[in-house]
C-alpha angles and dihedrals in degrees: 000000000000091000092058090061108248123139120257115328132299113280134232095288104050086044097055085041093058091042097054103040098044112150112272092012121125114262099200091107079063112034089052080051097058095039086048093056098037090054083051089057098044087048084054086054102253118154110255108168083192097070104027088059096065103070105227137040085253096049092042096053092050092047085059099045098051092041098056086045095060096052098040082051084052096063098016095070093043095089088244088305078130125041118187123164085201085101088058113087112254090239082062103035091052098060106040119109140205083276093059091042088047089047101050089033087062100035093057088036088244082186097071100018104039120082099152117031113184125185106207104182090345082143100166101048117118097180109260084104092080100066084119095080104065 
């Protein structure tokens, strides 16, 4: 990480963030993450279309669920050709920096693997994070 000219090492969140979204590696943790914080938010009384669609709390439960799993199999299983921080929950996305985005761009060799890179809710990132690509 050093060698590549970044400043100190990735923090807490972009570590968590390589570990749990490593290619081939099951994404329920995360799945049940998302699903967790995006409940929260319908119970505050945010507007989610997702889960106001699928008539009771059940069905509603299960729609969520499939539809995230058949986005998070499309890139998963792409060998980090996508990378989406859609799968990251938005408490996590939002706060990571350049330095996260370096950090998880050069651990999974985003040079020679990346060819969509997409920042859902990555709020606080300016561009020097993607270094990685040259």
């Amino acid at each position: 990480f050093r060698e590549s000219g970044w400043k100190g090492q990735p923090n807490a969140v972009s570590t968590a963030i390589i570990s749990d979204t490593k290619a081939g590696a099951s994404f329920e943790s995360i799945l049940e993450e998302i699903y967790r914080e995006a409940r929260a938010e319908a119970v505050a009384g945010e507007k989610l279309p997702i889960l106001k669609r699928a008539g009771g709390p059940e069905q509603q439960d299960e729609h969520f669920r499939q539809c995230l799993s058949k986005q998070f199999e499309a890139y998963y299983d792409g060998n980090w050709q996508i990378l989406d921080f859609v799968d990251i929950p938005l408490s996590l996305a939002s706060r990571l920096s350049d330095d996260d985005i370096g950090a998880i761009l050069v651990c999974i060799d985003a040079k020679n693997n990346l060819e969509r890179l997409n920042l859902t809710h990555c709020f606080n990132v300016v561009g020097y994070g993607f270094i990685p690509l040259r």
